[in-house]
Short mmCIF file of C-alpha atoms and ligand atoms in Angstrom, two decimals:
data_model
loop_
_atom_site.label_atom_id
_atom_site.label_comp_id
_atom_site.label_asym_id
_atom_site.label_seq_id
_atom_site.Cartn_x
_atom_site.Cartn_y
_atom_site.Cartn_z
CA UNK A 60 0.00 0.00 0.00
CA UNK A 61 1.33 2.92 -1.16
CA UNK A 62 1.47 6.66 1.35
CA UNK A 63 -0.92 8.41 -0.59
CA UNK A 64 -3.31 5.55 -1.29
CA UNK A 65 -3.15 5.48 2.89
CA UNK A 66 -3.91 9.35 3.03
CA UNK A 67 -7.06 8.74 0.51
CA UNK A 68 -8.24 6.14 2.30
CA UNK A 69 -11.46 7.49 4.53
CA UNK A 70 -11.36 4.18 6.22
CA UNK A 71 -8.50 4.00 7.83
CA UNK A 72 -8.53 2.18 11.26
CA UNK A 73 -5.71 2.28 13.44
CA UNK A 74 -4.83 -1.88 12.55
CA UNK A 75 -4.57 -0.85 9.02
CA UNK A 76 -1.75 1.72 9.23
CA UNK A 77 1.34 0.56 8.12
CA UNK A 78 5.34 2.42 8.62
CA UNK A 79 6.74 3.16 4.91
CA UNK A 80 8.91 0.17 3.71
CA UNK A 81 10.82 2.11 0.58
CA UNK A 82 11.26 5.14 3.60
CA UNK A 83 12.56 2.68 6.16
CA UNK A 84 14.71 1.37 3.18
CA UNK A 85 15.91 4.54 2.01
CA UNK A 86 17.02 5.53 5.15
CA UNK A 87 19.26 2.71 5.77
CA UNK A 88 20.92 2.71 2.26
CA UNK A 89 21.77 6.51 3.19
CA UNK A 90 23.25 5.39 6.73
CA UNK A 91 24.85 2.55 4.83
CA UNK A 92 26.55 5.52 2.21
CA UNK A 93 28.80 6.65 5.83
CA UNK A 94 31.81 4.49 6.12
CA UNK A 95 30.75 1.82 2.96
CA UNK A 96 33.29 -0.40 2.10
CA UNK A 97 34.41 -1.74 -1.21
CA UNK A 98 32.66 -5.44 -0.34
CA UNK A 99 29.40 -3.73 1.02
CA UNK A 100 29.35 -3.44 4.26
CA UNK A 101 30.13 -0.51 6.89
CA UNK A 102 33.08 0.46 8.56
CA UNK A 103 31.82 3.02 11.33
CA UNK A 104 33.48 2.53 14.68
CA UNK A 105 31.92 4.57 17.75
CA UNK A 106 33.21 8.36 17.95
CA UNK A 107 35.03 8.45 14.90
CA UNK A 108 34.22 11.53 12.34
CA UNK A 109 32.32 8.63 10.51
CA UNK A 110 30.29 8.29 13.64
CA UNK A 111 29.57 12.01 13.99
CA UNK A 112 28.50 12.17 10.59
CA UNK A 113 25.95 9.57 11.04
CA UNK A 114 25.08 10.98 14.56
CA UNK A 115 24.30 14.74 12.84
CA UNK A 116 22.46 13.24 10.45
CA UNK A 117 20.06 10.94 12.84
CA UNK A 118 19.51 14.27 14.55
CA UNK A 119 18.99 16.12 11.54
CA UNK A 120 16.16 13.77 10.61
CA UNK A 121 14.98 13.63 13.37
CA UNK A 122 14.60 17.56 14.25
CA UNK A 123 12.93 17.56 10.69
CA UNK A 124 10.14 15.70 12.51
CA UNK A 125 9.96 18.38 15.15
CA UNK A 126 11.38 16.40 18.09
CA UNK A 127 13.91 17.27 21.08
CA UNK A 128 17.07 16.42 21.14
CA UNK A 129 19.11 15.80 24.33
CA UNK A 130 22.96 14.51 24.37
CA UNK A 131 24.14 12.93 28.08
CA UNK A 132 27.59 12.95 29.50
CA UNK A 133 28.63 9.26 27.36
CA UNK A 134 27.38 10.59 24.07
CA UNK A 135 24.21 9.04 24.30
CA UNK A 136 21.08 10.59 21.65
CA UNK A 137 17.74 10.67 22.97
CA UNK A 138 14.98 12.12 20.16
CA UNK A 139 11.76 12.74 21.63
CA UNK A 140 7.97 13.43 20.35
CA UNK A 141 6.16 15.00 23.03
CA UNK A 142 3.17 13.88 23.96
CA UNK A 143 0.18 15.03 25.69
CA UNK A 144 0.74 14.76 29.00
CA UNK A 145 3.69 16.16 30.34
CA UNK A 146 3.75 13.90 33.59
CA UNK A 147 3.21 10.34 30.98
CA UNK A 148 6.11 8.00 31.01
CA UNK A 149 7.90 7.58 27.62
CA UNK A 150 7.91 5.27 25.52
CA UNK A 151 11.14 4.47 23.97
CA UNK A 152 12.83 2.60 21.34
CA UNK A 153 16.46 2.49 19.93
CA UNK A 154 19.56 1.27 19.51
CA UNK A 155 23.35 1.40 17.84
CA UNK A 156 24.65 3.36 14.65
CA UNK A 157 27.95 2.31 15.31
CA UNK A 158 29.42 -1.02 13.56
CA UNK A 159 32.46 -3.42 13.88
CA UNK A 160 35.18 -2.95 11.27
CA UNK A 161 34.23 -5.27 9.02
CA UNK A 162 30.58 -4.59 9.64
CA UNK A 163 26.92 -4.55 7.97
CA UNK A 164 24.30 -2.30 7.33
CA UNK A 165 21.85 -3.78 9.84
CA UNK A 166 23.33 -4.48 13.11
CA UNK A 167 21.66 -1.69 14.83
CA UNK A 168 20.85 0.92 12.47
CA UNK A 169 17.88 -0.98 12.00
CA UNK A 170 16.50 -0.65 15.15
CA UNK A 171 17.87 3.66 15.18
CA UNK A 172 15.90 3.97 11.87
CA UNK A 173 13.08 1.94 12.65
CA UNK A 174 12.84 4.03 15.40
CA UNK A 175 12.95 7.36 13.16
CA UNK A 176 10.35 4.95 10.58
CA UNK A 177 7.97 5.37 13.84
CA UNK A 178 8.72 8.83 14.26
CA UNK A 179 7.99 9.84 10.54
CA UNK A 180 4.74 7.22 10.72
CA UNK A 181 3.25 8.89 14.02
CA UNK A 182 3.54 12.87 11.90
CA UNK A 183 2.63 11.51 9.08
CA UNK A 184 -0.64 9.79 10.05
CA UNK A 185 -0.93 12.52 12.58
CA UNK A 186 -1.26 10.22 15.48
CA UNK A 187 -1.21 12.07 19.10
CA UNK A 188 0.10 9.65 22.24
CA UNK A 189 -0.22 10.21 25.90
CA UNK A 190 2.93 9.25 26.37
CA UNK A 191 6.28 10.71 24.58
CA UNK A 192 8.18 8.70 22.08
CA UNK A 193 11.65 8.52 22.63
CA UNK A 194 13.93 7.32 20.17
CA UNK A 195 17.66 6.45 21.31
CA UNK A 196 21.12 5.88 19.72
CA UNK A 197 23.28 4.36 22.17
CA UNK A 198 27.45 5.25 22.49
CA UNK A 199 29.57 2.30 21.58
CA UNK A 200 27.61 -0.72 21.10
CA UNK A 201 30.01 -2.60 19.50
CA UNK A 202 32.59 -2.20 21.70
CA UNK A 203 35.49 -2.71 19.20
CA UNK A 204 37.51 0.48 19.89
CA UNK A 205 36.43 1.14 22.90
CA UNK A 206 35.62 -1.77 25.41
CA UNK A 207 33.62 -2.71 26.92
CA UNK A 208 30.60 -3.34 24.54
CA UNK A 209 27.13 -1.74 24.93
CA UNK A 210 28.73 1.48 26.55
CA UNK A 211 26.41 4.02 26.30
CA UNK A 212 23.41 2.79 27.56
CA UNK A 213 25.99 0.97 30.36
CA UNK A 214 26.01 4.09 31.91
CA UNK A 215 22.68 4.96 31.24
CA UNK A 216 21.51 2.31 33.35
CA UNK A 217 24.32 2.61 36.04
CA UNK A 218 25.48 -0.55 35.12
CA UNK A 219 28.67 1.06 34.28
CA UNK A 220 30.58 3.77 35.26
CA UNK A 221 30.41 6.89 33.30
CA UNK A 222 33.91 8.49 34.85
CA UNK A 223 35.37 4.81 34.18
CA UNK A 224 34.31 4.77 30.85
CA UNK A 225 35.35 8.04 29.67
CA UNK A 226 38.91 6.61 30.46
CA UNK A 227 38.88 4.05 28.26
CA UNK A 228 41.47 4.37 25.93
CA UNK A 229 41.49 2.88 21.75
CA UNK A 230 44.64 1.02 21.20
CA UNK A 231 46.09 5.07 19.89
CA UNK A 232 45.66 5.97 23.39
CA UNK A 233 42.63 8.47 22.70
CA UNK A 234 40.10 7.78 25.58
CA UNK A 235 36.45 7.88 25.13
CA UNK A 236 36.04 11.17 26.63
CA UNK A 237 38.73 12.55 24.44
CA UNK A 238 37.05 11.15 21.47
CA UNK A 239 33.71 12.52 22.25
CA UNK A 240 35.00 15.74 22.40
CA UNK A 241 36.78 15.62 19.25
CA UNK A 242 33.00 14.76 17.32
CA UNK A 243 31.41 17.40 19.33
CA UNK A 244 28.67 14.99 21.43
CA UNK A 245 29.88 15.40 24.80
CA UNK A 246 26.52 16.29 26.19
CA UNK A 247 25.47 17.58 29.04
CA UNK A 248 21.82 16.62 29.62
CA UNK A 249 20.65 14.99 32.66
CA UNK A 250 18.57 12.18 31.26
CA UNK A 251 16.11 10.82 33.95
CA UNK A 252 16.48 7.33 34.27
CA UNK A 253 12.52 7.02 35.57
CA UNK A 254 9.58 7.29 33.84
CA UNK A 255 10.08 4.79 31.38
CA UNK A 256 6.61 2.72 30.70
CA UNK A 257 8.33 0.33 27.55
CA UNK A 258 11.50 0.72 25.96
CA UNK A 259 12.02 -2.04 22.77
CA UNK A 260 14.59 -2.97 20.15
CA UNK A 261 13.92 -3.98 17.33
CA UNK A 262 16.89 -5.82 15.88
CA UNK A 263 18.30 -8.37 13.33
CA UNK A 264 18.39 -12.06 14.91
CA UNK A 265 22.33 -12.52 14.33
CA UNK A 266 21.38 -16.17 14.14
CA UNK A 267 19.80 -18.76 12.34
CA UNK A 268 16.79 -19.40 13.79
CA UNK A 269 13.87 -17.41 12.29
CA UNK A 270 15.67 -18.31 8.63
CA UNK A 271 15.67 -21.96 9.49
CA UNK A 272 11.69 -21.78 10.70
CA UNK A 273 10.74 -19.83 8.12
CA UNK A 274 9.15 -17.12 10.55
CA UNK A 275 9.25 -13.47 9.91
CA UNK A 276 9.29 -11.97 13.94
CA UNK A 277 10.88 -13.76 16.92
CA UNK A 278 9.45 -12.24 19.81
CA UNK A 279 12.53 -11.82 22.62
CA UNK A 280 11.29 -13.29 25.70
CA UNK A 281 14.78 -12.47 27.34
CA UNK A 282 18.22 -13.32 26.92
CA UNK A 283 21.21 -15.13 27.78
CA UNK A 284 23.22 -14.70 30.79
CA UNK A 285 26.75 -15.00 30.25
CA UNK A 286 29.96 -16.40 32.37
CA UNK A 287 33.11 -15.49 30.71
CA UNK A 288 36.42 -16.98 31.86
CA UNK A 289 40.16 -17.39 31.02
CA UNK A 290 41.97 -20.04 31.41
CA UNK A 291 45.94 -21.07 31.68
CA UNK A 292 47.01 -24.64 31.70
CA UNK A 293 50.61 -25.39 32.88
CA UNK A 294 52.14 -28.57 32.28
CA UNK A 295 55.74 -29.46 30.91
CA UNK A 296 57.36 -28.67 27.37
CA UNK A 297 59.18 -32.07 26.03
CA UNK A 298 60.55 -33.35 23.40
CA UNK A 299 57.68 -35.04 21.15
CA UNK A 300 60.39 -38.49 20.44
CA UNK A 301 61.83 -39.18 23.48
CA UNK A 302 59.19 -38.73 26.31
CA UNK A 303 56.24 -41.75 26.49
CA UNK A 304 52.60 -41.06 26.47
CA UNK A 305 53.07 -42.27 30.71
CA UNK A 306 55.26 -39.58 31.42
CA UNK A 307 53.62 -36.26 29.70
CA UNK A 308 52.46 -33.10 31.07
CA UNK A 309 50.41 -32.22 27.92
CA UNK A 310 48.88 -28.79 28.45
CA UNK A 311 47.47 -29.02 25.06
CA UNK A 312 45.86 -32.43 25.85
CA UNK A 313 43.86 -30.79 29.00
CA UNK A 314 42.84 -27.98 27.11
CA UNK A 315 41.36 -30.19 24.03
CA UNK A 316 39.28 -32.16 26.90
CA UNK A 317 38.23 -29.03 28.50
CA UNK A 318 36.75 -27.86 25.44
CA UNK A 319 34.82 -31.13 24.68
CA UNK A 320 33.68 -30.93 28.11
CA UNK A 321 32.39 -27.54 27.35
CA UNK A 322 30.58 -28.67 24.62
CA UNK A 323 29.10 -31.34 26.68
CA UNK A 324 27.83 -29.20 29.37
CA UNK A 325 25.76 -26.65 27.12
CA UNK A 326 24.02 -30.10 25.33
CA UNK A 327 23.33 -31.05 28.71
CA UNK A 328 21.68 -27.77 29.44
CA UNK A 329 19.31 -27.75 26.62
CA UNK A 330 17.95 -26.04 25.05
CA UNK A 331 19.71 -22.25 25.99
CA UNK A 332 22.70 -23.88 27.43
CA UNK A 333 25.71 -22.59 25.48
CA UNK A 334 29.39 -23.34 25.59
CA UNK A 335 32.59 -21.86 23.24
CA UNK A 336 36.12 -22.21 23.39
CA UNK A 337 36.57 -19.37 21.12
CA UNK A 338 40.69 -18.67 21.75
CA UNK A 339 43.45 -21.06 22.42
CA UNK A 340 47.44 -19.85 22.19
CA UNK A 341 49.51 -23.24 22.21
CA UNK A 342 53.10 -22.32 23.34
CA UNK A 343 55.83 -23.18 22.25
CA UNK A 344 54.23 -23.97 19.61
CA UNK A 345 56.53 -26.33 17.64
CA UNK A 346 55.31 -29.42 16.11
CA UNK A 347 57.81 -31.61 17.77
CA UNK A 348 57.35 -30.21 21.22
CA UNK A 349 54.62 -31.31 23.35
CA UNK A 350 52.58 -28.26 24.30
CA UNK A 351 54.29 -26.36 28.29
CA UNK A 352 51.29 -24.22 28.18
CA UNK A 353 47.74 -23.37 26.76
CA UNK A 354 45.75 -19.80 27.06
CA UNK A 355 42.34 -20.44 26.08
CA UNK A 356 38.98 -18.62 26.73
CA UNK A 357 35.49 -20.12 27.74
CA UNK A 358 32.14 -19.00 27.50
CA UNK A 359 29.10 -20.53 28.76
CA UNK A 360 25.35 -19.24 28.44
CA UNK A 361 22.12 -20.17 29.75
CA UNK A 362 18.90 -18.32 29.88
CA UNK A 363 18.01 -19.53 33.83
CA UNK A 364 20.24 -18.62 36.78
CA UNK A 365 20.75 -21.91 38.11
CA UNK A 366 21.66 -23.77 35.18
CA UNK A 367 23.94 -21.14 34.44
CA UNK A 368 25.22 -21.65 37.72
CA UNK A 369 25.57 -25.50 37.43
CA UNK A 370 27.39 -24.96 34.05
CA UNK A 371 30.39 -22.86 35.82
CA UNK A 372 30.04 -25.58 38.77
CA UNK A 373 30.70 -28.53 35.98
CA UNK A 374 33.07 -26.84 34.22
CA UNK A 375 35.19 -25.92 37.52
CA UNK A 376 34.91 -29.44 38.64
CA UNK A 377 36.25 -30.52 34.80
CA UNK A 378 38.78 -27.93 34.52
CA UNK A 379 40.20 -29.64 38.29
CA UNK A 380 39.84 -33.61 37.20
CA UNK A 381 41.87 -32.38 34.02
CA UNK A 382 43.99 -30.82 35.80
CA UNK A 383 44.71 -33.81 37.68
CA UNK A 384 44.72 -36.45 35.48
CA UNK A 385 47.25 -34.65 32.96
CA UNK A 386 49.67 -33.33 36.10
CA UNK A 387 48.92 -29.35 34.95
CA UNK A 388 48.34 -26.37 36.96
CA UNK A 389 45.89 -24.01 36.04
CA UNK A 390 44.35 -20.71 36.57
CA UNK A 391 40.99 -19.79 35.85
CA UNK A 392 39.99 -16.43 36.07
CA UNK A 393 36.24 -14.94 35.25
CA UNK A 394 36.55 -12.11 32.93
CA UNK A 395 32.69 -11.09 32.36
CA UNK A 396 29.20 -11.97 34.13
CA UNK A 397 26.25 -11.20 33.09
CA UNK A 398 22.95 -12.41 34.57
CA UNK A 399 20.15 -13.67 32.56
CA UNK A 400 17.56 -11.17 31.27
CA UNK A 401 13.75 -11.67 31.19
CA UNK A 402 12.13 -9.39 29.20
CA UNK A 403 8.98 -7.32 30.78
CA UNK A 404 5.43 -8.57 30.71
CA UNK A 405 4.18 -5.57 28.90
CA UNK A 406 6.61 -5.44 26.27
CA UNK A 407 6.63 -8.92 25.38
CA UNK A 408 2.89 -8.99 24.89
CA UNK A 409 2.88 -5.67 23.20
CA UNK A 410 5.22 -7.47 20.56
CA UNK A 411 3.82 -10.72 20.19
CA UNK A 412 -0.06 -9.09 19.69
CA UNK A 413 1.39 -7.17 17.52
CA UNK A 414 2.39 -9.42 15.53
CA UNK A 415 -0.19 -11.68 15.58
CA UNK A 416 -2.11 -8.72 14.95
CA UNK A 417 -0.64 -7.50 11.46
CA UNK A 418 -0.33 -11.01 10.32
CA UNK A 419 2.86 -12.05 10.99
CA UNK A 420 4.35 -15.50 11.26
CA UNK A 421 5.86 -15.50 14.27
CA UNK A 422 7.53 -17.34 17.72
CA UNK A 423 9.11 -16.98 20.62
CA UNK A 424 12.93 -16.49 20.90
CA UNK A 425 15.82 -15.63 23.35
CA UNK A 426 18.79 -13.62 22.70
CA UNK A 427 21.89 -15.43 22.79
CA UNK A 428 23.71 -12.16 21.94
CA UNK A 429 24.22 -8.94 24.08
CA UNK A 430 22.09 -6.07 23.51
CA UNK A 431 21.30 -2.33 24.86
CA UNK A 432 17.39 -3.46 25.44
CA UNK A 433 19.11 -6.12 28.19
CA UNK A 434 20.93 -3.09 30.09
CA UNK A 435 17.67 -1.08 29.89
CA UNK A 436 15.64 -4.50 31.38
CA UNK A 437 17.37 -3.38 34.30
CA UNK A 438 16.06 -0.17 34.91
CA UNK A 439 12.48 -0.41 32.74
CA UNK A 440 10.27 -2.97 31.13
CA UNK A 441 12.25 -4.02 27.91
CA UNK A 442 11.46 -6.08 24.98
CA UNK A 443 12.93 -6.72 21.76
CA UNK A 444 11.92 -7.72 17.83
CA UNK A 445 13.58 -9.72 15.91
CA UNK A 446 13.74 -10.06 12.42
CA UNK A 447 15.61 -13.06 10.19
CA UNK A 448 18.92 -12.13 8.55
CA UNK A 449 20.44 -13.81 5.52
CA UNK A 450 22.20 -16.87 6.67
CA UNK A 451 22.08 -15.52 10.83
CA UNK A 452 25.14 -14.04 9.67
CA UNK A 453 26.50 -10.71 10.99
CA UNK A 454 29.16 -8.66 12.23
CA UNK A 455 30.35 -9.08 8.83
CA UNK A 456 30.48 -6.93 5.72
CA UNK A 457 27.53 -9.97 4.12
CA UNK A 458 25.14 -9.66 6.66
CA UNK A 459 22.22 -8.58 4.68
CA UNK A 460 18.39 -8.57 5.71
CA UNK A 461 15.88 -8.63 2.98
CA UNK A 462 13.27 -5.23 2.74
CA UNK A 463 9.67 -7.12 3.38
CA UNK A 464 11.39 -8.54 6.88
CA UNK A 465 13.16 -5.18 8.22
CA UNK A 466 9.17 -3.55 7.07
CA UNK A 467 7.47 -6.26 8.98
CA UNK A 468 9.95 -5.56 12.19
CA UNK A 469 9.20 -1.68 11.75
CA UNK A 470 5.21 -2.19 11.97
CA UNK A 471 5.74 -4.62 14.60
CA UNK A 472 7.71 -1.89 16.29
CA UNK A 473 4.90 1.15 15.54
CA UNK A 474 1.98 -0.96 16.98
CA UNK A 475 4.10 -2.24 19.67
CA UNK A 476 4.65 1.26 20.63
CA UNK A 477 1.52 2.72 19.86
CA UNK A 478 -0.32 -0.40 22.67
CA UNK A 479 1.91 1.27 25.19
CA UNK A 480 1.82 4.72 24.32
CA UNK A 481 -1.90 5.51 24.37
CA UNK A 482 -3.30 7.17 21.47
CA UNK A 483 -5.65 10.15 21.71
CA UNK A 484 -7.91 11.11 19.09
ZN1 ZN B 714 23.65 -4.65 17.46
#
């Protein structure tokens, strides 16, 4: 349905209006145009001039809609369309216009300009809300210059510390703070972290689920929790002739059991148990030496507390028989924690009538990925949309989402949003 057959139309119910697919299209390719690379993707790392470019040009689009902008102390860009009542909560959405270096067009910018596809649908249909709608890029999602990930709406949420995080240096040695001055959005705007009724994401899946069911929404009933850890193995570099099989101290040995054992323990936490051995330095490193020491990194997920507690229990109790058995030391150190996210009541319903609503094939999903909408499920009901992406592939310059799925996720998103922000006629 085209706009102006929409305008025309004297009939027009509030389940018939639809967001502007070729708008919410154009407006990505145009994103896309700052930092493209030759093989199609997007190079845009957070508070680069790339970065500001993009930023002025969210805010420029968005102003053109007539809302507020406010800029916090971590860079953070909060667009808002009043609404009626001062005192009403907002409703928000939003999420990342910064990418990886070898990054797509999606990974966030959909959900910013979905966001600004809600905006643009609300004026153009004229629609009045109770509520304000808040729309909300988020400093340093990606976390690739600056760690840690998901910065901006860390501190936000008091999760993480805004004086910390302006010290964070890029491997140059500019900090984050430095950096934000340099683009010009070191802002100075209180931004209440109350009065939030619903705050959703709407977001690629970055896995292969909603493909592989042939489903156009996953509704995000929460996500993940995640233990991180490293881990050293000690043992004994040897000659590979001379020493016997009896007599070895094989570091590499304990770490190839650890990581089968990791494997084992996610399958026996089905069906959200997760486990990765994503790094592993072998030293010395010489095919004729057997292997004095192993740095490797683990990563287990689950979506329930207690499994994921059970998981680090197992894999403790593994990482000590191995130990053991193989004569190695070790040292296993936790390196992130994050707790298992269930998304609000409100918002989840709100996305899945939605859906149902418009016509959507859809089904219930949990994020296995991090995300700004978990660090705002600490401070506000949260929810997130999902839509399928080409192969679940991202954080790569292929990642690709087709037009009719990113439209489906942006109406999702509008009624979503409108259910919580109360329309008045
Ligand atoms: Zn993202």
């Amino acid at each position: 349905m085209t706009t102006a057959q929409m305008d025309t139309s004297p009939a027009n119910t509030l389940s018939e209006l639809r967001t502007d697919s070729d708008r919410l299209w154009q407006s990505l390719m145009t994103l896309a145009e700052l930092g493209a690379t030759p093989k199609g993707g997007v190079n845009r790392q957070a508070l680069t001039e790339l970065d500001r470019q993009a930023r002025d040009l969210f805010i420029q689009w968005c102003k053109a809609e007539g809302c507020t902008i406010r800029i916090d102390a971590i860079g953070n860009i909060f667009a808002r369309r009043a609404g009626t009542d001062p005192d009403a909560p907002a409703v928000m959405t939003g999420s990342h216009i910064d990418t990886q270096p070898t990054g797509g067009k999606f990974d966030g910018c959909f959900g910013v300009m979905a966001g600004l596809e809600v905006l643009r649908s609300l004026n153009q249909h004229d629609i009045k809300t109770r509520c304000p709608v808040e729309v909300v890029v988020w400093t340093n999602e990606e976390g690739c210059r600056f760690a840690p990930c998901m910065m901006g709406s860390g501190v936000h949420t008091g999760q993480l510390s805004l004086h910390e995080m302006l010290a964070q240096k890029d491997s140059d040695g500019v900090t984050a703070g430095e950096a934000l001055d340099s683009i010009g959005y070191r802002g100075s705007d209180e931004i209440p972290r109350e009065n939030v009724r619903a705050f959703f994401e709407s977001h690629i899946e970055q896995g292969p689920i909603l493909e592989d069911e042939e489903t156009t929404i996953g509704v995000v009933m929460g996500a993940l929790g995640q233990r991180w850890f490293d881990l050293t193995l000690t043992g004994q570099e040897a000659h590979a002739g001379p020493t016997p099989m009896s007599l070895r101290q094989d570091a590499m040995l304990g770490a190839a059991e650890i990581t089968v054992a990791a494997n084992r323990i996610a399958i026996d936490h089905a069906p959200h148990g997760r486990g990765t051995v994503g790094v592993m330095q072998v030293h010395p490193g010489s095919r004729n030496v057997i292997p004095g020491q192993v740095n490797m990194t683990i990563d287990l997920r689950s979506l329930e507390p207690d499994s994921l507690t059970a998981m680090v229990a197992e894999l403790k109790e593994v990482v000590e028989a191995v130990s053991q058995r193989h004569r190695l030391t070790y040292e296993l150190t936790p390196t992130a924690d994050f707790v298992p996210e269930h998304f609000a009541d409100n918002c989840v319903n709100a996305v899945r009538n939605a859906a149902s609503q418009l016509g959507y094939s859809h089904l219930d999903i949990v994020s296995g990925a991090g995300h700004d909408a978990i660090f705002m499920g600490r401070i506000a009901p949260a929810g997130m949309i999902f839509v399928p992406c080409e192969g679940g592939i991202s954080h790569n310059e292929i990642e690709n989402a087709a037009p009719k799925d990113l439209h489906a996720g942006c109406n999702v998103l509008f009624h979503a949003m409108l259910d919580q922000a109360e329309i008045v006629s």
